[in-house]
Amino acid sequence: MNKYKIAVLDDYQNVALESADWQVLRDRADIAEFQDHVADPDALIERLLPFDVVCVMREADSAAPPASLSAFPNLKLIASTGAGNASIDMAAARDGGIAVVYTGIGRIRRSIYVGADPGLRAKLS
């Protein structure tokens, strides 16, 4: 079984992996945490190209530029902290078959436990 590749972006406080029990995913996913912010769209595309799931921090505004979502052939899910994220082009995500989920107020863990949601589980199959 291939492991999913999960990127956690802009975790400048280095708290994302401590804010939830990510251990449940260790057998099914490789998780990469990036503390630095990449503003250059081409560099961001290069960084995220291999990932299936991208977790973004709402206040960091690090979602890929709308025109570039099609540049991510492996991307199946964008999970964002907060109740919404204006930097994510929902139409581009929908057109690309990329699910977008939010944590609401608080932790990213609610979004990342995709095994509990059959619709997301189907997208990641």
Coordinates of N, CA and C in Angstrom, one line a residue:
M1 N 0.8 -1.2 0.0 CA 0.0 0.0 0.0 C 0.9 1.3 0.0
N2 N 0.6 2.1 -0.9 CA 1.4 3.4 -0.9 C 0.9 4.3 0.2
K3 N 1.8 5.0 0.8 CA 1.4 6.0 1.8 C 1.0 7.3 1.2
Y4 N 0.1 7.9 1.8 CA -0.3 9.3 1.3 C 0.8 10.2 1.8
K5 N 1.0 11.3 1.1 CA 1.9 12.3 1.4 C 1.2 13.6 1.9
I6 N 1.4 14.0 3.1 CA 0.7 15.1 3.7 C 1.7 16.2 4.0
A7 N 1.4 17.4 3.5 CA 2.2 18.6 3.8 C 1.5 19.6 4.7
V8 N 2.1 20.0 5.7 CA 1.6 21.0 6.7 C 2.4 22.2 6.4
L9 N 1.7 23.3 5.9 CA 2.4 24.5 5.5 C 2.4 25.6 6.5
D10 N 3.4 26.4 6.5 CA 3.5 27.7 7.2 C 3.2 27.5 8.7
D11 N 3.7 26.4 9.3 CA 3.6 26.2 10.7 C 4.7 26.9 11.4
Y12 N 4.7 28.2 11.3 CA 5.8 29.0 11.8 C 6.0 28.9 13.3
Q13 N 4.9 28.5 14.1 CA 5.0 28.3 15.5 C 5.4 26.9 15.9
N14 N 5.5 26.0 14.9 CA 5.9 24.6 15.1 C 4.9 23.9 16.1
V15 N 3.6 24.1 15.9 CA 2.6 23.5 16.8 C 1.7 22.5 16.2
A16 N 1.6 22.5 14.9 CA 0.6 21.7 14.2 C 0.7 20.2 14.6
L17 N 1.9 19.7 14.6 CA 2.1 18.2 14.9 C 1.9 17.9 16.4
E18 N 1.9 19.0 17.2 CA 1.6 18.8 18.7 C 0.2 19.1 19.0
S19 N -0.6 19.7 18.1 CA -2.0 20.1 18.4 C -3.0 19.0 18.2
A20 N -2.5 17.9 17.7 CA -3.5 16.7 17.4 C -2.7 15.4 17.5
D21 N -3.4 14.3 17.5 CA -2.8 13.0 17.6 C -2.6 12.6 16.1
W22 N -1.5 12.9 15.5 CA -1.2 12.5 14.2 C -0.7 11.1 14.1
Q23 N -0.5 10.4 15.2 CA 0.0 9.1 15.2 C -0.9 8.1 14.5
V24 N -2.2 8.4 14.5 CA -3.1 7.5 13.8 C -2.9 7.5 12.3
L25 N -2.2 8.4 11.8 CA -1.9 8.5 10.4 C -0.5 7.9 10.0
R26 N 0.3 7.7 10.9 CA 1.7 7.3 10.7 C 1.9 6.1 9.8
D27 N 1.0 5.1 9.9 CA 1.1 3.9 9.1 C 0.5 4.1 7.7
R28 N -0.3 5.1 7.5 CA -0.9 5.4 6.2 C -0.4 6.6 5.5
A29 N 0.4 7.4 6.2 CA 0.8 8.7 5.5 C 2.2 9.1 6.0
D30 N 2.9 9.8 5.1 CA 4.1 10.5 5.5 C 3.8 12.0 5.6
I31 N 4.1 12.5 6.8 CA 3.8 13.9 7.1 C 5.0 14.8 7.1
A32 N 5.0 15.8 6.2 CA 6.1 16.8 6.2 C 5.6 18.1 6.7
E33 N 6.3 18.7 7.6 CA 5.9 20.0 8.2 C 6.9 21.1 7.7
F34 N 6.3 22.1 7.2 CA 7.1 23.2 6.7 C 6.9 24.5 7.5
Q35 N 7.9 25.0 8.2 CA 7.8 26.2 9.0 C 8.0 27.5 8.2
D36 N 8.6 27.4 7.1 CA 8.9 28.6 6.3 C 7.7 28.9 5.4
H37 N 7.6 30.1 5.0 CA 6.5 30.5 4.1 C 7.2 30.7 2.7
V38 N 6.5 30.1 1.7 CA 7.0 30.2 0.3 C 6.1 31.1 -0.5
A39 N 6.5 32.3 -0.8 CA 5.6 33.3 -1.5 C 5.7 33.1 -3.0
D40 N 6.8 32.6 -3.5 CA 6.9 32.5 -5.0 C 6.0 31.3 -5.5
P41 N 5.1 31.6 -6.4 CA 4.2 30.5 -6.8 C 4.9 29.3 -7.5
D42 N 5.9 29.6 -8.2 CA 6.6 28.4 -8.9 C 7.3 27.6 -7.8
A43 N 7.9 28.2 -6.8 CA 8.6 27.5 -5.8 C 7.6 26.7 -4.9
L44 N 6.4 27.3 -4.7 CA 5.4 26.6 -4.0 C 4.9 25.4 -4.7
I45 N 4.7 25.5 -6.0 CA 4.3 24.4 -6.9 C 5.3 23.3 -6.8
E46 N 6.6 23.6 -6.9 CA 7.6 22.6 -6.8 C 7.6 21.9 -5.5
R47 N 7.4 22.6 -4.4 CA 7.4 22.0 -3.1 C 6.2 21.1 -2.9
L48 N 5.1 21.5 -3.4 CA 3.9 20.7 -3.1 C 3.5 19.6 -4.2
L49 N 4.3 19.6 -5.2 CA 4.0 18.6 -6.3 C 3.8 17.2 -5.9
P50 N 4.6 16.6 -5.0 CA 4.4 15.2 -4.6 C 3.3 14.9 -3.6
F51 N 2.6 16.0 -3.1 CA 1.7 15.7 -2.0 C 0.3 15.4 -2.4
D52 N -0.4 14.6 -1.6 CA -1.8 14.2 -1.8 C -2.7 15.1 -1.0
V53 N -2.2 15.6 0.1 CA -3.0 16.4 1.1 C -2.1 17.6 1.5
V54 N -2.7 18.7 1.5 CA -2.0 19.9 1.9 C -2.9 20.6 3.0
C55 N -2.2 20.8 4.1 CA -2.9 21.4 5.3 C -2.3 22.9 5.3
V56 N -3.2 23.8 5.3 CA -2.8 25.2 5.3 C -3.3 25.9 6.5
M57 N -2.5 26.9 6.9 CA -2.9 27.7 8.1 C -3.6 29.0 7.5
R58 N -4.8 29.2 8.0 CA -5.6 30.2 7.4 C -5.0 31.6 7.4
E59 N -4.4 32.0 8.5 CA -3.8 33.3 8.6 C -2.5 33.4 7.7
A60 N -1.9 32.4 7.3 CA -0.7 32.4 6.5 C -0.9 32.7 5.0
D61 N -2.2 32.5 4.6 CA -2.5 32.8 3.2 C -1.6 32.0 2.2
S62 N -1.4 30.7 2.5 CA -0.4 30.0 1.8 C -1.0 29.0 0.7
A63 N -2.3 29.1 0.5 CA -2.9 28.2 -0.5 C -2.3 28.5 -1.9
A64 N -2.3 27.5 -2.7 CA -1.7 27.8 -4.0 C -2.5 28.8 -4.8
P65 N -1.9 29.5 -5.7 CA -2.7 30.5 -6.5 C -3.7 29.7 -7.3
P66 N -4.9 30.3 -7.5 CA -6.0 29.6 -8.2 C -5.6 28.9 -9.5
A67 N -4.9 29.7 -10.3 CA -4.5 29.2 -11.6 C -3.6 27.9 -11.5
S68 N -2.9 27.8 -10.4 CA -2.0 26.7 -10.3 C -2.5 25.4 -9.7
L69 N -3.8 25.4 -9.2 CA -4.3 24.1 -8.6 C -4.2 23.0 -9.6
S70 N -4.4 23.3 -10.9 CA -4.3 22.2 -11.9 C -2.9 21.7 -12.0
A71 N -1.9 22.3 -11.5 CA -0.5 21.9 -11.5 C -0.2 20.8 -10.5
F72 N -1.2 20.4 -9.7 CA -1.0 19.4 -8.7 C -1.7 18.1 -9.0
P73 N -1.2 17.2 -9.8 CA -1.9 16.0 -10.2 C -2.2 15.1 -9.0
N74 N -1.5 15.1 -8.0 CA -1.7 14.2 -6.8 C -2.6 14.8 -5.8
L75 N -2.9 16.0 -5.8 CA -3.6 16.7 -4.8 C -5.1 16.2 -4.7
K76 N -5.5 15.7 -3.6 CA -6.9 15.2 -3.4 C -7.6 16.0 -2.3
L77 N -6.9 16.7 -1.4 CA -7.5 17.3 -0.3 C -6.7 18.5 0.2
I78 N -7.4 19.6 0.4 CA -6.8 20.8 1.1 C -7.6 20.9 2.4
A79 N -6.8 20.9 3.5 CA -7.4 21.1 4.8 C -6.9 22.4 5.4
S80 N -7.8 23.2 5.8 CA -7.4 24.5 6.3 C -7.9 24.7 7.8
T81 N -7.1 25.4 8.6 CA -7.5 25.7 9.9 C -8.5 26.9 9.8
G82 N -9.4 27.0 10.8 CA -10.4 28.1 10.8 C -11.7 27.6 10.1
A83 N -12.6 28.6 10.0 CA -13.9 28.3 9.5 C -14.0 28.5 8.0
G84 N -13.0 29.1 7.4 CA -12.9 29.4 6.0 C -11.6 29.9 5.6
N85 N -11.3 30.0 4.3 CA -10.0 30.5 3.8 C -10.2 31.1 2.5
A86 N -10.2 32.4 2.4 CA -10.4 33.2 1.2 C -9.4 33.0 0.1
S87 N -8.2 32.4 0.5 CA -7.1 32.2 -0.4 C -7.3 30.9 -1.2
I88 N -8.2 30.1 -0.9 CA -8.5 28.9 -1.6 C -9.6 29.1 -2.7
D89 N -9.3 28.9 -3.9 CA -10.2 29.1 -5.0 C -11.1 27.8 -5.0
M90 N -12.3 27.9 -4.4 CA -13.2 26.8 -4.3 C -13.6 26.2 -5.7
A91 N -13.8 27.1 -6.6 CA -14.2 26.7 -8.0 C -13.1 25.9 -8.6
A92 N -11.9 26.4 -8.5 CA -10.7 25.7 -9.1 C -10.6 24.3 -8.4
A93 N -10.7 24.3 -7.1 CA -10.6 23.0 -6.4 C -11.7 22.0 -6.8
R94 N -12.9 22.5 -6.9 CA -14.1 21.7 -7.4 C -13.8 21.2 -8.8
D95 N -13.4 22.0 -9.7 CA -13.1 21.6 -11.1 C -12.0 20.6 -11.1
G96 N -11.0 20.7 -10.2 CA -9.9 19.7 -10.2 C -10.2 18.5 -9.4
G97 N -11.4 18.4 -8.8 CA -11.7 17.2 -8.0 C -11.0 17.2 -6.7
I98 N -10.6 18.4 -6.2 CA -9.9 18.5 -4.9 C -10.9 18.8 -3.8
A99 N -11.0 18.0 -2.8 CA -11.9 18.3 -1.7 C -11.2 19.4 -0.8
V100 N -12.0 20.2 -0.2 CA -11.6 21.3 0.7 C -12.4 21.2 2.0
V101 N -11.6 21.1 3.1 CA -12.3 21.0 4.4 C -11.7 22.0 5.3
Y102 N -12.5 22.3 6.3 CA -12.0 23.3 7.4 C -12.2 22.7 8.7
T103 N -11.4 23.2 9.7 CA -11.5 22.7 11.0 C -12.5 23.3 11.8
G104 N -13.1 24.5 11.4 CA -13.9 25.3 12.2 C -12.9 26.1 13.1
I105 N -13.3 26.4 14.2 CA -12.4 27.1 15.1 C -11.6 26.0 15.8
G106 N -10.3 26.1 15.7 CA -9.5 25.1 16.4 C -8.5 24.3 15.6
R107 N -8.5 23.0 15.9 CA -7.4 22.2 15.4 C -7.7 21.5 14.0
I108 N -6.6 21.2 13.4 CA -6.7 20.6 12.1 C -7.1 19.2 12.1
R109 N -7.1 18.6 13.3 CA -7.3 17.1 13.4 C -8.7 16.7 12.9
R110 N -9.7 17.6 13.1 CA -11.1 17.2 12.6 C -11.1 17.0 11.1
S111 N -10.3 17.8 10.4 CA -10.3 17.7 8.9 C -9.5 16.5 8.4
I112 N -8.4 16.2 9.1 CA -7.5 15.2 8.6 C -7.9 13.8 8.9
Y113 N -8.8 13.5 9.8 CA -9.3 12.2 10.1 C -10.3 11.8 9.0
V114 N -9.8 11.7 7.8 CA -10.7 11.5 6.7 C -11.3 10.1 6.7
G115 N -10.8 9.2 7.4 CA -11.4 7.8 7.5 C -12.8 7.8 8.1
A116 N -13.1 8.9 8.8 CA -14.5 8.9 9.4 C -15.5 9.5 8.4
D117 N -15.1 10.0 7.3 CA -16.0 10.6 6.3 C -15.9 9.8 5.0
P118 N -17.0 9.0 4.7 CA -16.9 8.2 3.5 C -16.7 8.9 2.2
G119 N -17.2 10.2 2.1 CA -17.0 11.0 0.9 C -15.6 11.3 0.7
L120 N -14.9 11.7 1.7 CA -13.5 12.1 1.6 C -12.6 10.8 1.5
R121 N -13.0 9.7 2.1 CA -12.3 8.5 2.0 C -12.3 8.0 0.6
A122 N -13.5 8.2 -0.1 CA -13.6 7.8 -1.5 C -12.7 8.6 -2.4
K123 N -12.5 9.9 -2.1 CA -11.6 10.8 -2.9 C -10.2 10.4 -2.7
L124 N -9.8 9.9 -1.5 CA -8.4 9.5 -1.3 C -8.1 8.1 -1.7
S125 N -9.1 7.3 -2.2 CA -8.9 6.0 -2.6 C -8.2 5.9 -4.0

